[in-house]
Coordinates of N, CA and C in Angstrom, one line a residue:
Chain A
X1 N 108.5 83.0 109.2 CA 107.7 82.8 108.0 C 108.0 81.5 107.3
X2 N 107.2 81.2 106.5 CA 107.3 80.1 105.7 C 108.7 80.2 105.2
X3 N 109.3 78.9 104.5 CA 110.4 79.1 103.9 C 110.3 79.6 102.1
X4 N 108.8 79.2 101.6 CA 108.6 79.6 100.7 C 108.6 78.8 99.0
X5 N 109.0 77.7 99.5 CA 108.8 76.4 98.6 C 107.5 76.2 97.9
X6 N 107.1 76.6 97.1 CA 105.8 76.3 96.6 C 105.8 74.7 96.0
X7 N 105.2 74.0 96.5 CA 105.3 72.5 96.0 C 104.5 72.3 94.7
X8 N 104.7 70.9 93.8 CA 104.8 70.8 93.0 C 103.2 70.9 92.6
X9 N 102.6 70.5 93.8 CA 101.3 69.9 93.9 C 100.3 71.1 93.7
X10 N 101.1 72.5 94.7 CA 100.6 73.7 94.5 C 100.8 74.7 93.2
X11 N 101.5 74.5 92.3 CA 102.2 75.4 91.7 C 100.9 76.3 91.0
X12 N 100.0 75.0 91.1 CA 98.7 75.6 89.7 C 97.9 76.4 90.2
X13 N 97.7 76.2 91.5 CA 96.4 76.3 92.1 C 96.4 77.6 92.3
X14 N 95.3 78.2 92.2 CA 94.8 79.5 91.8 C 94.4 80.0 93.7
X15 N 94.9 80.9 93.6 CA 94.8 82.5 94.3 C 93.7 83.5 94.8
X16 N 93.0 83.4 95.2 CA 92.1 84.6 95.2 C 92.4 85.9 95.8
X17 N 92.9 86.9 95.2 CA 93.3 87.8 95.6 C 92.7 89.1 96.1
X18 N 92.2 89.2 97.5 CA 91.5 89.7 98.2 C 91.6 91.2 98.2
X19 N 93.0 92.2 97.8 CA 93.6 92.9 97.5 C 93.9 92.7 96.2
X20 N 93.8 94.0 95.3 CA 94.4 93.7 93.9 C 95.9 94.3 93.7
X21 N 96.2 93.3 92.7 CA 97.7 94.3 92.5 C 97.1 95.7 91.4
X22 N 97.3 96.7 92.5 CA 97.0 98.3 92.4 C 97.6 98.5 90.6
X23 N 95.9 99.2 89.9 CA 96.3 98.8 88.7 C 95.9 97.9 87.5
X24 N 95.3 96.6 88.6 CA 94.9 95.3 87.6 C 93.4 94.9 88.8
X25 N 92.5 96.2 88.6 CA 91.7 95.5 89.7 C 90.8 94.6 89.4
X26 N 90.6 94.3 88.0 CA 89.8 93.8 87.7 C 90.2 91.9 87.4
X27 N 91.7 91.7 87.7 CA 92.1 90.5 88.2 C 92.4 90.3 89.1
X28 N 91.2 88.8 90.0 CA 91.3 89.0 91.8 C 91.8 87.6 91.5
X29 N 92.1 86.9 90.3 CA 92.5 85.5 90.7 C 94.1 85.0 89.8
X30 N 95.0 84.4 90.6 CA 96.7 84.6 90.0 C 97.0 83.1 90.0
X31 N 97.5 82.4 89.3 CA 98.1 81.5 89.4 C 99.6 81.6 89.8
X32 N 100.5 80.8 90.6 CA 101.8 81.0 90.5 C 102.5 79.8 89.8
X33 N 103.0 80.0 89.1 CA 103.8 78.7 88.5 C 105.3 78.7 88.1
X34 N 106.2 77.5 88.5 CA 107.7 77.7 88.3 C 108.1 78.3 87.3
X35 N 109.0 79.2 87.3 CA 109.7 79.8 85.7 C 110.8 78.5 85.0
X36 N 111.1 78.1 86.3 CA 112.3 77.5 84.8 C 112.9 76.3 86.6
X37 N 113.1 75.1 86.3 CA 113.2 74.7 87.7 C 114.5 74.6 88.1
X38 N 114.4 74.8 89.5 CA 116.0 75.1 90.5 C 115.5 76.9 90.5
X39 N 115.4 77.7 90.0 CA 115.4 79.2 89.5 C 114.2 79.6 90.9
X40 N 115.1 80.7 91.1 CA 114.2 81.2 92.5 C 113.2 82.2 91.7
X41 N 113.3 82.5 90.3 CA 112.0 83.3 90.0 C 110.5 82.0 89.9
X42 N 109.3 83.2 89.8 CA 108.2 82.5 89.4 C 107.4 83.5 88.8
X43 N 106.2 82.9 88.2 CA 105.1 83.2 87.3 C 104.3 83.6 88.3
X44 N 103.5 84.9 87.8 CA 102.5 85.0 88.7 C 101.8 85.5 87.8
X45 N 100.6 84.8 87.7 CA 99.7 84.6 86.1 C 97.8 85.1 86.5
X46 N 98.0 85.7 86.2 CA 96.2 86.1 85.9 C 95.6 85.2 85.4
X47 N 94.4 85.0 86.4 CA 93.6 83.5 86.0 C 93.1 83.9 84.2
X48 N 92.3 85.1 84.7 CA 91.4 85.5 83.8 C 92.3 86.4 82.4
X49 N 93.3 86.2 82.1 CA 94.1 86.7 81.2 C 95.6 86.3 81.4
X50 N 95.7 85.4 80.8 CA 96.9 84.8 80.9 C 98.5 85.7 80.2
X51 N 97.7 86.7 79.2 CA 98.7 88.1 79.0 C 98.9 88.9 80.0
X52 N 98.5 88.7 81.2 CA 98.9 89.3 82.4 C 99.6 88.6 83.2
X53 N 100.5 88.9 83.2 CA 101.4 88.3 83.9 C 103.0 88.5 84.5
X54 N 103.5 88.5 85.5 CA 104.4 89.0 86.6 C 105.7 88.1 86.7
X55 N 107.2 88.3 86.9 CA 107.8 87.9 87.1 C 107.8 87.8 88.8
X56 N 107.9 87.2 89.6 CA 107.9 87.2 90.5 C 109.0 86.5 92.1
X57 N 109.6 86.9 93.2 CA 110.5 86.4 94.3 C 109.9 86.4 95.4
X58 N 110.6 85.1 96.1 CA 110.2 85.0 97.7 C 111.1 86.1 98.1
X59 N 110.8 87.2 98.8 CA 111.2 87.8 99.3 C 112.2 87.5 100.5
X60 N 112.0 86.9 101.3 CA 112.7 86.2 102.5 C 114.4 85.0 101.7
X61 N 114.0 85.2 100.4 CA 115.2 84.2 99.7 C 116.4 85.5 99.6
X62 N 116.2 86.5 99.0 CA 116.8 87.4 98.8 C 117.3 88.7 100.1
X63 N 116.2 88.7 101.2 CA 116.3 89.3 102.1 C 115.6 88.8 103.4
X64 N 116.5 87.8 103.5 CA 116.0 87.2 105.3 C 115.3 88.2 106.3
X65 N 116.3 89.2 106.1 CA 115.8 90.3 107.6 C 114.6 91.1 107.1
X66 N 113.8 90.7 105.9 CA 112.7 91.8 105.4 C 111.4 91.8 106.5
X67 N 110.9 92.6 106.8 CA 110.0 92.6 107.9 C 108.6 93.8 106.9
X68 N 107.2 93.0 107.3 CA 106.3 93.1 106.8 C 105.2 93.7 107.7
X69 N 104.5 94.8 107.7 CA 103.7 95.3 108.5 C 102.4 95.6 107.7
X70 N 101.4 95.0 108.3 CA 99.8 94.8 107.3 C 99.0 95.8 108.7
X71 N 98.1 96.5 107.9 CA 96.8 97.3 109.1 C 96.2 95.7 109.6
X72 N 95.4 96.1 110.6 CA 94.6 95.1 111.1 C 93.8 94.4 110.1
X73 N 93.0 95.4 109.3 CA 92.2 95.0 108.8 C 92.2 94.1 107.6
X74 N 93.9 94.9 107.6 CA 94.4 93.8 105.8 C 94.7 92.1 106.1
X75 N 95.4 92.1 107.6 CA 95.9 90.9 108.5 C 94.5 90.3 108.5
X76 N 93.3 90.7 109.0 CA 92.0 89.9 108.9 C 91.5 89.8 107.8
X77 N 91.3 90.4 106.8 CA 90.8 89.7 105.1 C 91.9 88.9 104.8
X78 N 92.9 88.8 105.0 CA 94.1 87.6 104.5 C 94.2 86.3 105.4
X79 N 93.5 87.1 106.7 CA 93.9 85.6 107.9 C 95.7 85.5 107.9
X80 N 96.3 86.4 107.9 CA 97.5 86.8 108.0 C 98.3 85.9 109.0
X81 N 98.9 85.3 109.1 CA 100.0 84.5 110.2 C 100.8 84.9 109.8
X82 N 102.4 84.9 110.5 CA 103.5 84.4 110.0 C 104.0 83.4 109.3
X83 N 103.1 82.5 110.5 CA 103.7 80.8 109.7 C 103.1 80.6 108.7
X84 N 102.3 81.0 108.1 CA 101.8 80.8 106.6 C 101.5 81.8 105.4
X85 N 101.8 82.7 105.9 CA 102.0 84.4 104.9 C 103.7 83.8 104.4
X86 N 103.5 83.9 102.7 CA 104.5 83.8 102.1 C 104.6 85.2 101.4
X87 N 105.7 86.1 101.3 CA 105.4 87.5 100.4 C 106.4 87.4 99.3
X88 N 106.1 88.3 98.1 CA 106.6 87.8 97.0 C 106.8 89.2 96.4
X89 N 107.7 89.9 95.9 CA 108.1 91.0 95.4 C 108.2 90.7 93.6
X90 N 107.4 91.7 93.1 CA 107.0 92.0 91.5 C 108.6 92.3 91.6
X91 N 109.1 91.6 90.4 CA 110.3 91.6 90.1 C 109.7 92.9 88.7
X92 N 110.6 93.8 88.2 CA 110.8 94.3 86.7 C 111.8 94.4 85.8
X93 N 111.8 93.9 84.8 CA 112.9 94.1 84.2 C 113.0 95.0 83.0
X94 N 114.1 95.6 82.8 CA 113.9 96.6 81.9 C 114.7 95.8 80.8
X95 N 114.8 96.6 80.0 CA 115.6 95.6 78.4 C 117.1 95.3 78.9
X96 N 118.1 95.4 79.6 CA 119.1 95.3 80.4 C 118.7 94.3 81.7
X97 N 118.5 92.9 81.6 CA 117.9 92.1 82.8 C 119.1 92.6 83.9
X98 N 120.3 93.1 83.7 CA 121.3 93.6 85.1 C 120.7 94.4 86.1
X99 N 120.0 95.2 85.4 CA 119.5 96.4 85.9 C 117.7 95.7 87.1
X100 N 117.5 94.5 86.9 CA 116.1 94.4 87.2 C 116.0 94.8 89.0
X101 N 114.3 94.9 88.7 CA 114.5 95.8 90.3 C 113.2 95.0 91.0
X102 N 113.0 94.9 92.6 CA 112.0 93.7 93.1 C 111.9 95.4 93.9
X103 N 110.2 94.8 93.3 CA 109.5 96.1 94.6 C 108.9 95.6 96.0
X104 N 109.8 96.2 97.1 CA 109.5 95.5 98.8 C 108.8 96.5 99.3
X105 N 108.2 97.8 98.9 CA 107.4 98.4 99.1 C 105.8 98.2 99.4
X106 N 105.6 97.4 98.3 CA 104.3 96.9 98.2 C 104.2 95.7 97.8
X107 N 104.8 94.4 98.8 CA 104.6 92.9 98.3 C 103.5 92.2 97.8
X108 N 103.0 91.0 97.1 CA 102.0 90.6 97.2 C 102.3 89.6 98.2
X109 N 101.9 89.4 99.1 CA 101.6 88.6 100.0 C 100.4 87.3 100.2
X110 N 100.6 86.2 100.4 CA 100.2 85.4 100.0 C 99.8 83.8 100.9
X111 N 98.5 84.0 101.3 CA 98.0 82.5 102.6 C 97.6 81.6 102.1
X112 N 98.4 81.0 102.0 CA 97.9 79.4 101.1 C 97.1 78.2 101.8
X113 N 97.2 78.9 103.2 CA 95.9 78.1 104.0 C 94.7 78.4 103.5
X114 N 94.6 79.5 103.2 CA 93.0 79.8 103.1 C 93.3 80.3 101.5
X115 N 94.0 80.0 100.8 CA 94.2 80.7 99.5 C 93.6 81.5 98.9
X116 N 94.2 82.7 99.5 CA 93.9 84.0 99.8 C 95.3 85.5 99.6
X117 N 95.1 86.3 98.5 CA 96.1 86.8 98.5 C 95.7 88.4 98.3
X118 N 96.9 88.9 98.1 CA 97.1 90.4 97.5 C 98.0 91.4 97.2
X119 N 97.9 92.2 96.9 CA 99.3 92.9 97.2 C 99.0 94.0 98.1
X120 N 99.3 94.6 99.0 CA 99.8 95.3 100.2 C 100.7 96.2 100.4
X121 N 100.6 97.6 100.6 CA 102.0 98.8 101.3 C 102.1 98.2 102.5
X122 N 103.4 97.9 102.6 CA 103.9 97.9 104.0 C 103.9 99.1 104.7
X123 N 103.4 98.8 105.4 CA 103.3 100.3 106.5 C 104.5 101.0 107.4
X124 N 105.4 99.8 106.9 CA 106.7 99.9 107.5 C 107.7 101.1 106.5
X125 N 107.8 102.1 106.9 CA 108.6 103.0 106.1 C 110.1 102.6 105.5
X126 N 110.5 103.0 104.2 CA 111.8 102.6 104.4 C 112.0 102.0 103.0
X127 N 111.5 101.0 102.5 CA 111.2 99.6 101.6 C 111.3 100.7 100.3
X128 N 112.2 100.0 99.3 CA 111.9 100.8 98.0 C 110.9 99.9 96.9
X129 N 110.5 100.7 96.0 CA 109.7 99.8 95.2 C 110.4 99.5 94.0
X130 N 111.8 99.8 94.2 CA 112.7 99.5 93.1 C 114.3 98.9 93.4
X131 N 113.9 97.9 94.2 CA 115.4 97.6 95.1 C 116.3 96.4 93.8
X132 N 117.7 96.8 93.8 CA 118.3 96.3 92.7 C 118.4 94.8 93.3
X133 N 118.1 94.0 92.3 CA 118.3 92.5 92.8 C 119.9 91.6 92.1
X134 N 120.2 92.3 91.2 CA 121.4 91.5 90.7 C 122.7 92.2 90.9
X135 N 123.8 91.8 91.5 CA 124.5 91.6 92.5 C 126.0 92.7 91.9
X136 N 125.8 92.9 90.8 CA 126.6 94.5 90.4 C 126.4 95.6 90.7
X137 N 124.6 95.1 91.2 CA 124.3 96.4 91.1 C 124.5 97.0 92.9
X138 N 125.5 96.5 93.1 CA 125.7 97.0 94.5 C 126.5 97.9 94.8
X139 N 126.7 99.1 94.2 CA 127.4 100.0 94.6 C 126.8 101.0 95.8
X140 N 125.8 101.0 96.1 CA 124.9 101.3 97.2 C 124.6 100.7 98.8
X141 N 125.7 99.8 98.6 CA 125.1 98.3 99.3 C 125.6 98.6 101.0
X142 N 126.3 100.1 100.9 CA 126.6 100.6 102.2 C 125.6 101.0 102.9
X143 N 124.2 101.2 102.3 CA 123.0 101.7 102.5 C 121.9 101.0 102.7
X144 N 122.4 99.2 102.4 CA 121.4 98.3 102.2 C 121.8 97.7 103.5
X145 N 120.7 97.5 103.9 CA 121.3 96.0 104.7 C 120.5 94.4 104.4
X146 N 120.7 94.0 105.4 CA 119.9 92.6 104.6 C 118.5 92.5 104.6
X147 N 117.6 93.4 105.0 CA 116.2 93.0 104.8 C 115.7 94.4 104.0
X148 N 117.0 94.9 103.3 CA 116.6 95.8 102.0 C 115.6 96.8 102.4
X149 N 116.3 97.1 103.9 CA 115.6 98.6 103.8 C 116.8 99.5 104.1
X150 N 116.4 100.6 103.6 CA 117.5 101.9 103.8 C 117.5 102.9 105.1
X151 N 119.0 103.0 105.5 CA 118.7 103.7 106.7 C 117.9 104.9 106.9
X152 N 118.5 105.9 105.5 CA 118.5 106.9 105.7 C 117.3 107.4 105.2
X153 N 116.5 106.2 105.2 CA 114.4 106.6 105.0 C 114.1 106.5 106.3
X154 N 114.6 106.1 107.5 CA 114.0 105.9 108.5 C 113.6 106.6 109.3
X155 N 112.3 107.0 109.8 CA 112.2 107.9 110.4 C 112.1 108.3 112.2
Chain B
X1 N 82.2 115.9 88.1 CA 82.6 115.4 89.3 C 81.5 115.9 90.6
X2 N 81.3 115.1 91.2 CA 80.4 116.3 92.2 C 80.9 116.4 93.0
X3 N 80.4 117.6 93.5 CA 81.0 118.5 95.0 C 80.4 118.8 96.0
X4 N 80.3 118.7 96.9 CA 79.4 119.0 98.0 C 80.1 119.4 99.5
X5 N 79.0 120.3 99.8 CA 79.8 121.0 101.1 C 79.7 120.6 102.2
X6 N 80.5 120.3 102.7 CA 80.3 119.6 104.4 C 81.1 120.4 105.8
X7 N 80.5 120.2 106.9 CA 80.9 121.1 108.0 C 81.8 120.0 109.1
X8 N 82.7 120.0 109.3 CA 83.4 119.2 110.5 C 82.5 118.6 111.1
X9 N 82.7 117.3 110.9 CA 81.7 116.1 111.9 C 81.4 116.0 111.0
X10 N 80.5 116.5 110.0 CA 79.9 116.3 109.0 C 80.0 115.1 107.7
X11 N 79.3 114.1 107.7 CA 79.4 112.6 106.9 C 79.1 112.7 105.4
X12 N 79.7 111.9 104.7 CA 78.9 112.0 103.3 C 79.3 109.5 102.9
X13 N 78.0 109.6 102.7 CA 77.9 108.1 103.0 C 77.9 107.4 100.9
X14 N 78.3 106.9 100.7 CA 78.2 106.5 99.3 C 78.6 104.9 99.5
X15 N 77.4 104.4 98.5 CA 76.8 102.8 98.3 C 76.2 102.3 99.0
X16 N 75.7 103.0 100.5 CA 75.4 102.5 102.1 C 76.4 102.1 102.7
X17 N 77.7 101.6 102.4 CA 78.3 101.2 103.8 C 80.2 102.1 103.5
X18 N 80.2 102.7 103.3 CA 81.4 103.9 102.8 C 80.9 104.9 103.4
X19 N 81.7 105.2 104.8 CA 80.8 106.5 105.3 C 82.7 107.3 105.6
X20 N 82.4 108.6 104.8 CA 83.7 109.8 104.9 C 83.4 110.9 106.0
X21 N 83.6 110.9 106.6 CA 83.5 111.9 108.0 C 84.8 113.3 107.6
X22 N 84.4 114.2 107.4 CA 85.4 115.4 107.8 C 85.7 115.7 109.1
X23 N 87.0 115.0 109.4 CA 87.1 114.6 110.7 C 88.1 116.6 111.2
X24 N 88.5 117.3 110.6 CA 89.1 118.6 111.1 C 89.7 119.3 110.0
X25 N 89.7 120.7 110.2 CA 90.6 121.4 109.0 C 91.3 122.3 110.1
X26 N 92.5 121.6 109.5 CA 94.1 122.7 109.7 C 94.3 124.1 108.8
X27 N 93.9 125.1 108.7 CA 94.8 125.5 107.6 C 94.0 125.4 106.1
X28 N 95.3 124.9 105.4 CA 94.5 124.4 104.4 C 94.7 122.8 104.3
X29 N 95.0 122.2 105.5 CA 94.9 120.6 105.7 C 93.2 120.1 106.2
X30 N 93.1 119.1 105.8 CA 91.9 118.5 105.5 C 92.0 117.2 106.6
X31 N 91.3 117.1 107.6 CA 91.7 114.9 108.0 C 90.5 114.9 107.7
X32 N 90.8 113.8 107.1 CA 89.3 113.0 106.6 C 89.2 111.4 107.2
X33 N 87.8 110.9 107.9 CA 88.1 110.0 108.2 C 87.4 109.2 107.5
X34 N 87.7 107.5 107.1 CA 87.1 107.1 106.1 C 86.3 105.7 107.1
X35 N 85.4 105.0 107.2 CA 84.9 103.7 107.7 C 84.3 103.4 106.3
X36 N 84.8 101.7 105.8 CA 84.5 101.2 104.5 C 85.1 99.9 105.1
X37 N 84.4 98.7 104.1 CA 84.1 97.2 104.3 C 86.0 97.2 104.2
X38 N 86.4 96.1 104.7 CA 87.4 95.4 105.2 C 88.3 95.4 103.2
X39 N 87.6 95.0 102.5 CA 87.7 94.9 101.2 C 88.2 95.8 100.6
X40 N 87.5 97.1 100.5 CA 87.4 98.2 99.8 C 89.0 99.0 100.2
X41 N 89.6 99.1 98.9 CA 91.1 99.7 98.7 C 91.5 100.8 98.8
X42 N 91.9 101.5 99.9 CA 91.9 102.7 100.5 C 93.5 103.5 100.4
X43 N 93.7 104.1 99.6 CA 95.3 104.8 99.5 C 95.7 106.4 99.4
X44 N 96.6 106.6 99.4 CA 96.5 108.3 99.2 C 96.8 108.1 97.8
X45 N 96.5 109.5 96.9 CA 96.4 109.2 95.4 C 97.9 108.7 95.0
X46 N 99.1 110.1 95.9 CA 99.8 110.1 95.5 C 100.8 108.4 95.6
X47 N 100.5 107.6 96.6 CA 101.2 106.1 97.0 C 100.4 105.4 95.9
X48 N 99.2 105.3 95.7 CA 98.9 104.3 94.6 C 99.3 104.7 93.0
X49 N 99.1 105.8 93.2 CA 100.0 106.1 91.8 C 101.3 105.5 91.3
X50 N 102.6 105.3 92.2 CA 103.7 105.0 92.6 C 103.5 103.2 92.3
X51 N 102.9 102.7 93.4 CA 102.8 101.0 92.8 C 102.3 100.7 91.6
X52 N 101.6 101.7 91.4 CA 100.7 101.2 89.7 C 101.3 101.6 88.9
X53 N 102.2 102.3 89.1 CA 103.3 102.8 87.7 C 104.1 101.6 88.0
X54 N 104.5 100.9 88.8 CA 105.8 100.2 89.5 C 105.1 99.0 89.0
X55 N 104.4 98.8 88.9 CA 103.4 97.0 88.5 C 103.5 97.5 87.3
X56 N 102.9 98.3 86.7 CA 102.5 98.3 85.0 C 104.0 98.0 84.3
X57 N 105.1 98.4 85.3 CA 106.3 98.2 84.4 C 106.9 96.7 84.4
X58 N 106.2 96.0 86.0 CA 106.8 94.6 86.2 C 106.3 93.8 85.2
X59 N 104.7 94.5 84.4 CA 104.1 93.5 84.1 C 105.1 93.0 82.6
X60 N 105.1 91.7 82.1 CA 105.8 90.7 81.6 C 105.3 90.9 80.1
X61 N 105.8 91.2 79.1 CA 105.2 91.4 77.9 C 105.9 90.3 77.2
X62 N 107.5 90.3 77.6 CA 108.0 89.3 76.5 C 108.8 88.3 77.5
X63 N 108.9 87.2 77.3 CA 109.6 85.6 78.2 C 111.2 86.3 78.8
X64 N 111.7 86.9 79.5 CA 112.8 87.4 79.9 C 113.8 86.3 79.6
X65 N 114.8 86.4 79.4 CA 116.1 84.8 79.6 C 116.9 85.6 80.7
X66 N 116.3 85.1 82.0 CA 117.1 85.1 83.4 C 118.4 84.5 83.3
X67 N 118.8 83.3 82.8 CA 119.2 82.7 83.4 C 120.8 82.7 83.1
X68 N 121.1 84.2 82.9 CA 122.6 84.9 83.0 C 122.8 85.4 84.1
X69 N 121.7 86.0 84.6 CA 122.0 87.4 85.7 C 122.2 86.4 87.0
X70 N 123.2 87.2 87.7 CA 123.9 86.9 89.0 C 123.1 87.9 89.6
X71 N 122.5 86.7 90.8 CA 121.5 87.4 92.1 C 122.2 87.6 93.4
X72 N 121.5 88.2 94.0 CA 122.1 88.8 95.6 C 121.7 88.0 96.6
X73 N 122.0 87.4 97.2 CA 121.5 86.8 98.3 C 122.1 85.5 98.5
X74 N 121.9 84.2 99.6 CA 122.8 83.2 99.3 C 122.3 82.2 98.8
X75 N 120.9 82.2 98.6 CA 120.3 81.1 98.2 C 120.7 80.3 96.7
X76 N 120.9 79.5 96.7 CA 121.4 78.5 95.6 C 120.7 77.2 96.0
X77 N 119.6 76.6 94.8 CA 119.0 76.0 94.6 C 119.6 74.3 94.2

């Protein structure tokens, strides 16, 4: 997969998101833009309401081994590749930023060839939609491996 | 809400191109099969419930100050 560098050139450019983030169906278009620079978070901004808006991770920065499984038909409205599918986990944070959690359950995923996006269940069992991202919060971490799925969901 | 009765095999088509087939009953299990445009967002109630509670909480109300919290992974920028 991509390595996930959004260039500077790209940061603005707007999204069509073919899939909605489940919830917000009525915004199909997202901007992504740097949070703060060097910082592996980003903005993921609702064209059409700019009060909507997502903290957002390359997935693959935090979890190399994460592996993504799309139906056919979601791979064909996205024009899905590997080499150009970037996925991106809704970061949340609660009033304690320690505690913040990236959901790999249902990534948005993202073709900037054809700038084209969504968000997506992985079909791949296992993925939580609440996986702890900051690095205390690893008392679990016997259970984690590095593409942040859990063994003992596996079926 | 409307309800309508259908017999195994039996279709119920809504908009023109959303066609629901009662594909078998188990019991009291139901397969239902669904053909709908490539577009159209198809989930069980109970999995979309789950992300859309999980988004509504991601969504961003106030500017967070990240830039305390120690992350997992090795990437350093």
């Amino acid at each position: 997969m991509a390595n996930g560098v959004v260039e500077t050139t790209e940061k603005s450019r707007e999204i069509n998101f073919v899939k909605p983030v489940l919830g917000f169906e009525e915004s199909r278009i997202y901007s992504f833009q740097e949070y703060k620079p060097g910082s592996p978070f980003m903005w993921m901004i609702s064209a059409g309401d700019e009060r909507l808006r997502f903290i957002v991770i390359n997935v693959f920065d935090f979890f190399p081994g994460y592996d993504l499984k799309l139906s056919n038909d979601d791979r064909e409205l996205l024009g899905f590749d590997e080499k150009s599918a970037l996925v991106f986990g809704l970061v949340s944070i609660p009033e304690n930023p320690e505690e913040m959690t990236v959901n790999l359950a249902a990534p948005v995923v993202v073709n900037y060839k054809k700038m084209a996006g969504g968000q997506f269940v992985n079909l791949i069992d296992g993925y939580s939609l609440k996986e702890p991202l900051v690095k205390r919060g690893e008392a679990n971490a016997d259970s984690v491996k590095e593409n942040g799925r859990k063994d003992n969901n596996k079926r | 809400m409307l309800i309508l009765s259908r017999k195994t095999g039996e279709k119920i088509i809504i908009n023109g191109d959303i066609e629901i087939t009662i594909a078998e009953l188990r019991g009291s299990e139901v397969r239902i099969g669904i053909s709908a445009p490539k577009n159209v967002s198809i989930y069980r109630e109970e999995v979309y419930r789950k992300v859309q509670q999980e988004n509504v909480k991601a969504m961003v109300e106030k500017t967070p100050d990240l830039t305390k919290v120690e992350l997992k992974g090795k990437k350093k920028k």
